[in-house]
XYZ file of C-alpha atoms in Angstrom:
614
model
C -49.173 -41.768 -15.849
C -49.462 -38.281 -17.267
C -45.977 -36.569 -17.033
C -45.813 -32.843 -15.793
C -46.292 -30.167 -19.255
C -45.678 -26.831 -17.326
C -45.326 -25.274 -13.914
C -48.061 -22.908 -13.177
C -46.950 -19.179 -11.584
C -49.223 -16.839 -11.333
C -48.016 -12.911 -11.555
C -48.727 -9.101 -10.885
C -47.955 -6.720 -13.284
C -46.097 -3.844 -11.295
C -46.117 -0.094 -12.372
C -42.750 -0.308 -14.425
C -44.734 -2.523 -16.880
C -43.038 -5.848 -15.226
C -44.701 -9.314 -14.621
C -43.607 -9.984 -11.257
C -43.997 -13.792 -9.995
C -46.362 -14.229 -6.632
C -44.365 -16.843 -4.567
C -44.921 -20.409 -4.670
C -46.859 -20.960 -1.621
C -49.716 -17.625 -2.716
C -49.522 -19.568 -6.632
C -50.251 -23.072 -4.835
C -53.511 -20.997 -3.135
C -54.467 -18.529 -5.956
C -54.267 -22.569 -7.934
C -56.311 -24.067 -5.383
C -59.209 -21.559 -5.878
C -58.905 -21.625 -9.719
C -59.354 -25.471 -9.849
C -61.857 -25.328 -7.334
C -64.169 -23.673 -9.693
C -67.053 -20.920 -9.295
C -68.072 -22.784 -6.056
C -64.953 -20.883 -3.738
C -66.335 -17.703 -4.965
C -63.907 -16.253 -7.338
C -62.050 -14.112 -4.988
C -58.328 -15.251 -3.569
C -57.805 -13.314 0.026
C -53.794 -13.337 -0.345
C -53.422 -12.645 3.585
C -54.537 -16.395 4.288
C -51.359 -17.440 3.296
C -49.131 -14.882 3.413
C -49.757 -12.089 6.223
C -47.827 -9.564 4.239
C -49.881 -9.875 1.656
C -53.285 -9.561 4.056
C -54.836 -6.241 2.192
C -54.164 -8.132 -1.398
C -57.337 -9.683 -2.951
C -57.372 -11.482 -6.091
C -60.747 -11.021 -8.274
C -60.353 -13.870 -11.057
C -63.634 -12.640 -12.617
C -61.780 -9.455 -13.884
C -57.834 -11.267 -13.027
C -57.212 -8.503 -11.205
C -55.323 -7.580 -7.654
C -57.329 -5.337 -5.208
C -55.750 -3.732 -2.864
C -57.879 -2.549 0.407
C -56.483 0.202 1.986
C -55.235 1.889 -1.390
C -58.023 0.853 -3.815
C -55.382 -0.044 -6.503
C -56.176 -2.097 -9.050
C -53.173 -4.404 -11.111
C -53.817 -7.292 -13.529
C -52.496 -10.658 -12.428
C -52.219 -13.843 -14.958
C -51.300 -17.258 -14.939
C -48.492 -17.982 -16.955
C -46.837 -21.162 -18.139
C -42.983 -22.426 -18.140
C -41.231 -25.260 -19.052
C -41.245 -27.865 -15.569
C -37.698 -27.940 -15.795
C -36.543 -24.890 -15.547
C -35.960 -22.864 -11.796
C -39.937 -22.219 -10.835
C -40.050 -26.137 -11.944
C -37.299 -27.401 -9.121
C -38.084 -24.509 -6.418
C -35.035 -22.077 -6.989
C -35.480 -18.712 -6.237
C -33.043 -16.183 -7.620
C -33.384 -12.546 -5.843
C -30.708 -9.458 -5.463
C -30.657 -7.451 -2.457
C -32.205 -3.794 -2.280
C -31.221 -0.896 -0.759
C -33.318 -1.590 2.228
C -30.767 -4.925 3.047
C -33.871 -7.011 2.266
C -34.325 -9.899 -0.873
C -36.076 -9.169 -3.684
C -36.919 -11.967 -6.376
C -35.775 -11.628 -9.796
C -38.423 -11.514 -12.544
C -39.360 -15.068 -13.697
C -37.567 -15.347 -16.930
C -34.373 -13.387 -15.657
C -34.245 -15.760 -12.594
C -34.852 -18.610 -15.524
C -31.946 -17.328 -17.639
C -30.030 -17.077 -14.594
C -30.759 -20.461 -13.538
C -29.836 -21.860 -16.640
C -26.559 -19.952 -16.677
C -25.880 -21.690 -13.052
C -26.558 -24.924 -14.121
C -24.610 -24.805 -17.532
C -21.305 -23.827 -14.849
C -20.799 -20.470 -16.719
C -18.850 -18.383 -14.616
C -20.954 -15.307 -15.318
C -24.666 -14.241 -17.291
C -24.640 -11.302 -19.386
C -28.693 -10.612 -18.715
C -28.729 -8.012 -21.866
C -30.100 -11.000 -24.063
C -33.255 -10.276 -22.247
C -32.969 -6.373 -21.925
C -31.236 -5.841 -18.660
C -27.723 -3.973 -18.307
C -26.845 -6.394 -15.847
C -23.974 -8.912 -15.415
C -24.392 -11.948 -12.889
C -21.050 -13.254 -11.302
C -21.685 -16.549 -9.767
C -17.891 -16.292 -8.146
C -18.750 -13.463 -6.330
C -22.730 -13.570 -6.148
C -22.782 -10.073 -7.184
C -25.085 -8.264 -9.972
C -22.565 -5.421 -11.870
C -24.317 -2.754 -13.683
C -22.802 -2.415 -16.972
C -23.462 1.040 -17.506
C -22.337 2.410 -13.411
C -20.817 -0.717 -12.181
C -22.471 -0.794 -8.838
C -22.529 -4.085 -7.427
C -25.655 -5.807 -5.496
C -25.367 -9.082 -3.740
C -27.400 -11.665 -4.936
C -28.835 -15.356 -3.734
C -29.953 -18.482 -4.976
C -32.295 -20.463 -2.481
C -34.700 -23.251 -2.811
C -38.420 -22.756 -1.933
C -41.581 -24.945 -2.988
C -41.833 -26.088 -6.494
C -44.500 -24.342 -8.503
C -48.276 -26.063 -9.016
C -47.601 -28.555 -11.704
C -50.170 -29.063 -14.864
C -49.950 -33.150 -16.456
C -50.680 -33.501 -19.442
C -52.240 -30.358 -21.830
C -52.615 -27.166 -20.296
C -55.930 -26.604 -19.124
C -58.012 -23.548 -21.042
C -58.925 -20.338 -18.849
C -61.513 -20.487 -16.226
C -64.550 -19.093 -17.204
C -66.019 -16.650 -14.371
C -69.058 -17.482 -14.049
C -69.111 -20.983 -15.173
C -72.257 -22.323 -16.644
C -74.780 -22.770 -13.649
C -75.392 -26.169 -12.514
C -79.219 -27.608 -11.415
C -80.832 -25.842 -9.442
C -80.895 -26.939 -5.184
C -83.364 -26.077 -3.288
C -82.882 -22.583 -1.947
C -81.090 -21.882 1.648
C -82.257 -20.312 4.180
C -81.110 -17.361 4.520
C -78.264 -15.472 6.592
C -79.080 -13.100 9.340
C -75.814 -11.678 9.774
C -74.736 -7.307 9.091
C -73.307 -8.003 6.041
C -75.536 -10.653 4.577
C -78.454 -8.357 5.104
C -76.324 -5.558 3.415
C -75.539 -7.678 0.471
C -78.950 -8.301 -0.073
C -80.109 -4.649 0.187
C -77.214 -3.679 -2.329
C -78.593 -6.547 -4.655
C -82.344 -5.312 -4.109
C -81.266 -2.068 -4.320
C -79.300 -2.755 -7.653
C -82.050 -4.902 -9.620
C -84.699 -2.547 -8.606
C -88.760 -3.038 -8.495
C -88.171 -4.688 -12.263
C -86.327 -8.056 -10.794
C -88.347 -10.921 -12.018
C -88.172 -14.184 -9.489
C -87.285 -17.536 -11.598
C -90.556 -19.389 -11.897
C -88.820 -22.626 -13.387
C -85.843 -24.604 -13.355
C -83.970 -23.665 -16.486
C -82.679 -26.246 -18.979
C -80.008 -24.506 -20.676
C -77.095 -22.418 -19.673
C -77.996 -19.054 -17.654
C -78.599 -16.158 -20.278
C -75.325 -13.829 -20.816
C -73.180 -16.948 -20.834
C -72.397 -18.929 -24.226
C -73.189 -22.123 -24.781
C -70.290 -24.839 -24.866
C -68.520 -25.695 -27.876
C -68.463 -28.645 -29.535
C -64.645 -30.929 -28.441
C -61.559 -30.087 -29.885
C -60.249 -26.507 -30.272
C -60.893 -23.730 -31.900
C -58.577 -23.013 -34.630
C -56.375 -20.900 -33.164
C -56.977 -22.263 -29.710
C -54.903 -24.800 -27.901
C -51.200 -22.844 -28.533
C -49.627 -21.295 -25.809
C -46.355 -19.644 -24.444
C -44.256 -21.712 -22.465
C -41.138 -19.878 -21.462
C -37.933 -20.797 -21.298
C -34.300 -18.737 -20.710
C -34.094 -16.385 -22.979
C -36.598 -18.293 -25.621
C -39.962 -19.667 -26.051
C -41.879 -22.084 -27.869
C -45.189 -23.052 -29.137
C -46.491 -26.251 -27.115
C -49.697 -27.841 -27.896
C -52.838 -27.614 -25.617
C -51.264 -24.623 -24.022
C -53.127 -21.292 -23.973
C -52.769 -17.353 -23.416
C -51.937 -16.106 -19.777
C -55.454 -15.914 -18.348
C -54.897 -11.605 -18.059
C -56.064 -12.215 -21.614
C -59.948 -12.454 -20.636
C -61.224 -9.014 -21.110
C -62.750 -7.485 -17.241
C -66.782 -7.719 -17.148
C -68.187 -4.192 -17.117
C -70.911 -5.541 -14.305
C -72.097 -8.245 -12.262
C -72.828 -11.118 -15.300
C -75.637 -13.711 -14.551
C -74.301 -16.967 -12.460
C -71.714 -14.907 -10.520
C -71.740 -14.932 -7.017
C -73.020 -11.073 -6.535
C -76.119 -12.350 -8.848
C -79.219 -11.438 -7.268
C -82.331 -13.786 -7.797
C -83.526 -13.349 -10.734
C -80.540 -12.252 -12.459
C -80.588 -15.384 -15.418
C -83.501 -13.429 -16.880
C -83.266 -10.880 -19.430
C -85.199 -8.746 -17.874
C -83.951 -8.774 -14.847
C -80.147 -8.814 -15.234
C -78.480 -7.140 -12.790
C -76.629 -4.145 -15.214
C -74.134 -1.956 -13.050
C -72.718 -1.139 -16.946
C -76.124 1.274 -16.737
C -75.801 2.838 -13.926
C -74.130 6.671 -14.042
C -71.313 7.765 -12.497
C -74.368 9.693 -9.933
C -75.734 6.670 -9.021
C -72.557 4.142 -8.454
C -71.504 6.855 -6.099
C -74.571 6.950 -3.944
C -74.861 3.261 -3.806
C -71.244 2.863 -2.647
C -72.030 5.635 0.164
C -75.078 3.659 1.095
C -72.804 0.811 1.124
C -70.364 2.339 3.851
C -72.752 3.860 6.034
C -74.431 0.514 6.805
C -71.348 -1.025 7.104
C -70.115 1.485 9.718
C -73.529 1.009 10.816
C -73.577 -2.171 11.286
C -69.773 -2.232 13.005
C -68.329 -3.900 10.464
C -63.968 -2.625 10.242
C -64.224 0.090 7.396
C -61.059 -0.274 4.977
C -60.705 3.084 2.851
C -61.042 2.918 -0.946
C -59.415 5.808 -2.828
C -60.858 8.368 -4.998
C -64.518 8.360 -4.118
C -64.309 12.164 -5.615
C -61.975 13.193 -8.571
C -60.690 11.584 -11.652
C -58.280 8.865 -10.885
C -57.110 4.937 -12.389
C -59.393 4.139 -9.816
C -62.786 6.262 -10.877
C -65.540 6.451 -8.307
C -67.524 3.918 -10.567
C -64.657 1.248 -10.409
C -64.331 1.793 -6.650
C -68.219 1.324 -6.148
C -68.392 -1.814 -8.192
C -65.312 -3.107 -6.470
C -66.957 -2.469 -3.183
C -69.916 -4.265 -4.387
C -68.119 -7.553 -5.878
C -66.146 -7.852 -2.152
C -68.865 -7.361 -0.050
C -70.864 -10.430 -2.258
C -68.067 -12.341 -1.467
C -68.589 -11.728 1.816
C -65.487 -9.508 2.863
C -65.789 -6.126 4.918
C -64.865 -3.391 2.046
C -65.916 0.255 2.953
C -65.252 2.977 1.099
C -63.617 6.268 2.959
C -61.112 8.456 2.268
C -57.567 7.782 2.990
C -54.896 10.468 3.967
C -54.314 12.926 1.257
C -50.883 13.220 -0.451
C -49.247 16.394 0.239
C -46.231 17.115 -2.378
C -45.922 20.904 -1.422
C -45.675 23.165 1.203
C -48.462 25.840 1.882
C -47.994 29.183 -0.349
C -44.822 30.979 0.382
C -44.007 34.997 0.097
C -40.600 36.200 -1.822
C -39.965 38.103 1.354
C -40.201 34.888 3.694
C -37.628 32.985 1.289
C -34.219 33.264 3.369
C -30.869 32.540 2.316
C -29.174 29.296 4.321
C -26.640 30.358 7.174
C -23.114 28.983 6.087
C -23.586 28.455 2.662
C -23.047 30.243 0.031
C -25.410 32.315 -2.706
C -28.737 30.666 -3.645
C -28.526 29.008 -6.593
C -25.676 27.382 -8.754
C -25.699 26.695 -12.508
C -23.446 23.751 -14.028
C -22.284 22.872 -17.413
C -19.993 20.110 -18.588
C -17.149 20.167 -17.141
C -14.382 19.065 -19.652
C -11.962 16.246 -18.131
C -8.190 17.647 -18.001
C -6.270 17.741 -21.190
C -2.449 15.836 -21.733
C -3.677 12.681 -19.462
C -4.004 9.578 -21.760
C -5.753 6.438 -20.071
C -2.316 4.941 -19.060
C -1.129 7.917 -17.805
C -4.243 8.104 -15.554
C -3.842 4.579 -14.398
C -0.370 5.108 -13.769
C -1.234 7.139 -10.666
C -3.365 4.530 -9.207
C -1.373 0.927 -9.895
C 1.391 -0.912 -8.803
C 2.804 -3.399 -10.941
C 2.383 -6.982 -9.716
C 5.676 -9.529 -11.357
C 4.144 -12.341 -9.762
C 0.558 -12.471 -10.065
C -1.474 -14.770 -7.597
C -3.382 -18.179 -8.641
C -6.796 -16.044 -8.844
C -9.021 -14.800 -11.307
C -9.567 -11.488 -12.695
C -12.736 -10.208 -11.828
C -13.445 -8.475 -14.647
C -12.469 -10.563 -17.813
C -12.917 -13.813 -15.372
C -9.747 -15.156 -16.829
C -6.775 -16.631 -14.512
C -4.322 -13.083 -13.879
C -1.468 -15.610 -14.548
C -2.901 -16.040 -17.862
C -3.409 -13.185 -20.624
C -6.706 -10.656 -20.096
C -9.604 -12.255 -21.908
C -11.061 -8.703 -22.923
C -11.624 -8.988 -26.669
C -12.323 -5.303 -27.545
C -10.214 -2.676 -29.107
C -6.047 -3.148 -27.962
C -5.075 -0.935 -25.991
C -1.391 -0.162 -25.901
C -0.194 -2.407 -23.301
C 0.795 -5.828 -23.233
C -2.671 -8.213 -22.413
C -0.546 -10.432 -20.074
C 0.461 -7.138 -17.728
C -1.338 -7.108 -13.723
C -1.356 -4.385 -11.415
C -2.695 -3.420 -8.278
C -4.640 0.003 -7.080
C -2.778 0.899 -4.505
C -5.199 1.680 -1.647
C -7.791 -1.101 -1.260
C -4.745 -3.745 -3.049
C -7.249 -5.096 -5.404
C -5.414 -7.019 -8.664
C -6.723 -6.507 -12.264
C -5.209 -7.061 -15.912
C -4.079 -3.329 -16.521
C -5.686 -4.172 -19.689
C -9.491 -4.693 -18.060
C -8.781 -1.585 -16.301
C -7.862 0.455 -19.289
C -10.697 -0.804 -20.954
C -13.159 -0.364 -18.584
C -12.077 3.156 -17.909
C -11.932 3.960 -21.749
C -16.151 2.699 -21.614
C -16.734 5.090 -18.969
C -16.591 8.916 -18.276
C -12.937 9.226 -18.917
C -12.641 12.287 -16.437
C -9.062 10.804 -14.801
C -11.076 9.188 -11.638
C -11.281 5.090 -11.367
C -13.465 2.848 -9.659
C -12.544 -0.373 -8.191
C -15.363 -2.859 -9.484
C -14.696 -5.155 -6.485
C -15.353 -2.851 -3.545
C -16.340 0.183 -5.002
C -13.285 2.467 -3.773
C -12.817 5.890 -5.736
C -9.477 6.934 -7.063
C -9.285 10.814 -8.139
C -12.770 12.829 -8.370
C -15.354 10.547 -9.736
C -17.853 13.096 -11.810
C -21.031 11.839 -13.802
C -22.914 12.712 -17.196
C -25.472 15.201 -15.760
C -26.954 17.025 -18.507
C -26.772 21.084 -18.049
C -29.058 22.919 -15.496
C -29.780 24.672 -12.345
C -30.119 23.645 -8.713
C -31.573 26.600 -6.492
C -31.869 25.989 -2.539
C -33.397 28.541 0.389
C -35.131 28.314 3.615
C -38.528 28.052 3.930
C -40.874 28.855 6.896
C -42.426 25.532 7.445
C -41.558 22.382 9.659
C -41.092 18.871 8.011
C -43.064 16.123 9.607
C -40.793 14.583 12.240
C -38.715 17.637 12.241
C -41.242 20.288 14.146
C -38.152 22.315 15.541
C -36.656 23.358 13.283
C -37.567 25.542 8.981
C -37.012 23.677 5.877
C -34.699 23.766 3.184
C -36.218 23.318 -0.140
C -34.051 22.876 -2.733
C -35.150 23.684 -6.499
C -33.700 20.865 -9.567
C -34.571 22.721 -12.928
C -33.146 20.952 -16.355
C -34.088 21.799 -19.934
C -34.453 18.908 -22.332
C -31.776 19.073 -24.714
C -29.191 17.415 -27.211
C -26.858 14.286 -26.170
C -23.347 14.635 -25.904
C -20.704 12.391 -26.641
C -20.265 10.986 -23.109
C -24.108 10.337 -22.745
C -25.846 6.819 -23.670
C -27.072 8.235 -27.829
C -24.580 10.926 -28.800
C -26.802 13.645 -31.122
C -29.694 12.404 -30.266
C -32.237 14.498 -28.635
C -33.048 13.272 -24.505
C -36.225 14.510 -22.407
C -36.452 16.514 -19.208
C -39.917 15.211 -17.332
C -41.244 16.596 -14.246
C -38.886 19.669 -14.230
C -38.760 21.654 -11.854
C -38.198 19.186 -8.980
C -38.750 20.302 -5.244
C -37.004 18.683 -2.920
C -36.599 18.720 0.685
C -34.432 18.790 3.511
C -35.031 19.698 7.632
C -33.080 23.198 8.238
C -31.167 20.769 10.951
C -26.950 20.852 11.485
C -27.245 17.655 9.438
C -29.605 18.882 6.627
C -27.389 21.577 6.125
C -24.078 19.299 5.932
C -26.495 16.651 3.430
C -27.124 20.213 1.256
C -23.422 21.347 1.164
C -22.194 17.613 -0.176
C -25.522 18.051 -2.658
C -24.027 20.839 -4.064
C -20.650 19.801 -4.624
C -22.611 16.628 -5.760
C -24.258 19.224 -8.130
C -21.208 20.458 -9.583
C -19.731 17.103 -10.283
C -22.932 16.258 -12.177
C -23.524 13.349 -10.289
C -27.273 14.024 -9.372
C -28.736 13.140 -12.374
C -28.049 11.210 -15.721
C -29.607 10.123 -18.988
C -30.781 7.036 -19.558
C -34.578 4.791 -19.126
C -37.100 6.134 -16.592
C -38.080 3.183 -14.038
C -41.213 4.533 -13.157
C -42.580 5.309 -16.894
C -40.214 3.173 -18.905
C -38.990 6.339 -21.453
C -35.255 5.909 -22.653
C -33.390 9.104 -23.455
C -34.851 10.928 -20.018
C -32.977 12.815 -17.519
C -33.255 10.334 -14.342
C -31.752 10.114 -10.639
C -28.618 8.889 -10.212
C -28.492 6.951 -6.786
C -28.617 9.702 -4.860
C -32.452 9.308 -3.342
C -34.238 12.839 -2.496
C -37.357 13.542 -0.880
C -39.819 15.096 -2.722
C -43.284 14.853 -0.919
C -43.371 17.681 1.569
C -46.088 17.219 3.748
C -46.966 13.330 3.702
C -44.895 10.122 2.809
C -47.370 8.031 1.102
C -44.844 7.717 -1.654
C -42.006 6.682 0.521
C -40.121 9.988 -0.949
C -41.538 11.876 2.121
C -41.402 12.652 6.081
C -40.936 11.560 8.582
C -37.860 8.904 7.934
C -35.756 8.899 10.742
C -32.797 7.342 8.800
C -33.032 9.214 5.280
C -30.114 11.653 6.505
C -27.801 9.431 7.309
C -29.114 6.993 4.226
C -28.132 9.942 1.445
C -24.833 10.351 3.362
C -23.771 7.286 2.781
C -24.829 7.262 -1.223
C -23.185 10.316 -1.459
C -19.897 8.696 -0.068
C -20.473 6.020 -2.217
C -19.989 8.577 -5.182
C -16.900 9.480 -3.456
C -18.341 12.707 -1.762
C -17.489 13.377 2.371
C -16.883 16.107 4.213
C -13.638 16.457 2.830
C -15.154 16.819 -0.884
C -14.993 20.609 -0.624
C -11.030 20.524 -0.366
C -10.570 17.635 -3.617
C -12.480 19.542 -5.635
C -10.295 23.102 -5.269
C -7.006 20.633 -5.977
């Protein structure tokens, strides 16, 4: 009996440039089809096994992810990993958003993790891998390194991953090499059989030849097999492992490897007759940008014709990732595969709001000036980091039988931090004094000596502020008027917009690369707010937000991936005016009361304005 070599997950690679795993039960289907061959068509419909997932289809021609109503196009693969690792026995490892809902780690963090678990470690340190992240399997809880915000997290178990005995079967070859030739169906009646078959006349033109004999070899365009045994060069894969990998035989490449086909290749299922013939292959590579277009109209208005449920394709006009050309061979490959794709146009972004006049700008009613500059505020001279926690601790002469949550060590034993000594003694616990939480008062100083050292302190266990937290925000200017123009969901009432403009610059010394130079992208920022009693109360804790330079930070972009880059700093804004495509727009019926609660998270209420004259 052939034992197991590798678990099989299939994955999407998102917009931050990560490989993010499809769940078991959608790899056990996307699997199915794969083994199944060129016979189930070569397209995965996601929603027949998941419903969330019901506009996702998977083309494994071009291993890519097609998304209906949006027209986006991502590149899946199948990877490999070891069968005893956590997709191997069914554990799932996620953290828990913002939202309140579960997301699932990346494969090889929730691997690492995993192996961490299983090993008993008390904690993971996920930098190994390139994540600022610590794990705390007493507390479930992920800690930032760099702002130590905390996230719950869970382990569950789920199905096990598809299994592969023995060696790791090569990458399927879309189309495969055409089998003998049956005897020809009749053929279907239906709106959208008779449309594919116009789109393939239509495509192949008066020049399509019809096949006058069986053919003995493989169809032309598609090479002929090689002789057994691999390649050199063939036959190696990646299977991956926590934080390693390893060369094992009869492996291969994740299947995103096979370059996309730039048309409809002989054998495939959008093939029209004739198609194996050199003369006759279909060639949407010809075709101009003119052309593609006009088909895929053609395309829509029989299908609207015809009552089949349109599902809007972006971009049919414009320059886009998804170029009118893509979108019209797309619409072509679905509709072969017999699925209702029609391309309209979906609802247009709207970032902006129209043109506005300098004499219809107003100033805000109750709040001050229109515009407020900051530099860096220097923390206050003659306070060394004991005197600081001074103010905040109690000391504790009999510490409890519990653990230290920050060095994980017992707090009747000495602090396990191994970093620079601090000037007290490493056997010495205290306790902050409002939420009673016990430390080593050496973890504390040391943790406060690795942040912002501006005489505030966090409690890592429950987040409570002690003193006026400020941040790192690089120098700038944050404008903010009223604007003569209703929010969507807010039709009563003008709009603030508020103005975010910072100049690329030099680090400082409390930043994450003193002296080296950071980036300011997508400057200036508009932002939004509804000219509401509680917009204006969100803008006034903004600004002293402002001042405290807690809005933004340096550090790595999540949406591009660029370190040294002015980013937010978990304080969400709205930033799409008119639409909320992006989910940074209106309406959202909860985002005021959402951004109150970050910013009293950062230790900013209504009673802000009164710590920060003290």
């Amino acid at each position: 009996m052939l034992l197991p070599s590798a678990v099989v997950v299939w994955e999407w690679l998102s917009e931050h440039g990560r490989w993010r795993p499809y769940s078991p039960a959608v790899s056990h289907h996307i699997e199915a089809v794969v083994r199944a061959g060129p016979r189930a068509g070569g397209s995965v419909v996601l929603g027949q096994v998941d419903s969330r997932l019901a506009p996702y289809i998977i083309d494994l021609q071009s291993m890519s992810q097609f998304r209906q109503d949006t027209g986006t196009l991502r590149p899946v693969r199948r990877n490999y990993y070891d069968p005893s690792s956590a997709p191997g026995k069914g554990v799932v490892w996620e953290w828990e958003n913002d939202s309140g809902s579960w997301t699932p780690y990346d494969m090889e963090v929730g691997i690492t993790i995993q192996h961490a678990y299983e090993k008993q470690h008390p904690w993971i340190d996920l930098t190994c891998i390139g994540f600022s992240y610590v794990i705390d399997f007493g507390t479930m809880g992920q800690i930032n390194r760099q702002t130590q915000r905390q996230r719950r997290v869970r382990r569950r178990l789920d199905l096990v991953y598809p299994l592969v005995a023995g060696a790791l079967p090569r990458a399927p070859s879309w189309p495969a090499p055409a089998a003998p030739a049956a005897p020809p169906a009749p053929a279907c009646a239906c709106p959208q059989c008779v449309l594919v078959s116009s789109v393939k006349a239509a495509v192949g033109g008066p020049g399509v030849s019809q096949p006058t004999a069986r053919q003995s070899g493989p169809p032309a365009g598609v090479a002929k097999p090689a002789a057994p045994g691999p390649k050199p060069g063939e036959g190696m894969g990646t299977l991956r492992g926590p934080c390693k990998s390893a060369l094992v035989p009869g492996a291969r490449r994740p299947a995103s490897s096979i370059p996309a086909a730039a048309g409809v290749t002989a054998g495939s299922p959008a093939s029209p007759p004739g198609a194996n013939s050199k003369s006759g292959r279909v060639a949407l590579a010809t075709l101009n940008r003119t052309n593609l277009q006009r088909l895929a109209i053609a395309q829509s208005r029989v299908l609207v014709a015809s009552g089949v449920p349109t599902v809007p394709v972006k971009n049919l006009n414009g320059s886009s990732p998804v170029s009118p050309a893509l979108a019209g061979i797309t619409g072509i490959l679905m509709s072969a595969a017999g699925l209702p794709v029609c391309l309209t146009r979906p609802p247009k972004l709207v970032l902006h709001p129209p043109p506005v006049s300098k004499s219809e700008i107003k100033s805000i009613p109750g709040v001050a000036n229109t515009s407020r500059k900051t530099t860096k505020k220097q923390a206050k001279k003659g306070k060394t980091p004991e005197e600081v926690l001074k103010k905040y601790l109690q000391k504790v002469r009999h510490p409890p039988e519990e653990d230290c949550t920050i060095c994980m060590e017992r707090l009747t034993a000495p602090s396990g931090y191994k970093g620079p000594q601090p000037t007290v003694k490493p056997d010495l616990v205290g306790k902050l004094s409002r939420c009673g939480h016990i430390y080593h008062v050496y973890c504390l100083l040391a943790m406060y000596n690795n942040g912002n050292k501006d005489g505030s302190l966090q409690c890592p266990t429950c987040k409570t502020i002690y003193g006026v937290k400020t941040g790192t925000q690089p120098p700038g200017k944050m404008e903010y008027h009223l604007i003569p123009h209703s929010l969507p969901g807010h039709p009563d009432c003008k709009t603030i917009r508020i103005i975010y403009s910072i100049p690329p610059g030099i680090q400082g010394p409390e930043h994450p690369n003193p002296g080296k130079s950071f980036s300011a992208r997508g400057f200036p920022r508009h932002c939004y707010l509804p000219d509401s009693e509680k917009g204006r109360k969100v803008l006034k804790l903004l600004l002293v937000a402002w001042d405290r330079r807690l809005i933004f930070a340096i550090g790595t972009s999540s949406t591009t991936g660029e370190s040294d880059t002015v980013i937010w700093n978990e304080v969400h804004h709205k930033t799409e005016f008119g639409s909320n495509l992006t989910g940074h727009g209106y309406p959202d019926a909860n985002y005021l009361d959402n951004v109150l609660a970050e910013l009293a998270a950062q230790g900013i209420s209504e009673d802000s304005a009164a710590q920060e004259k003290d």
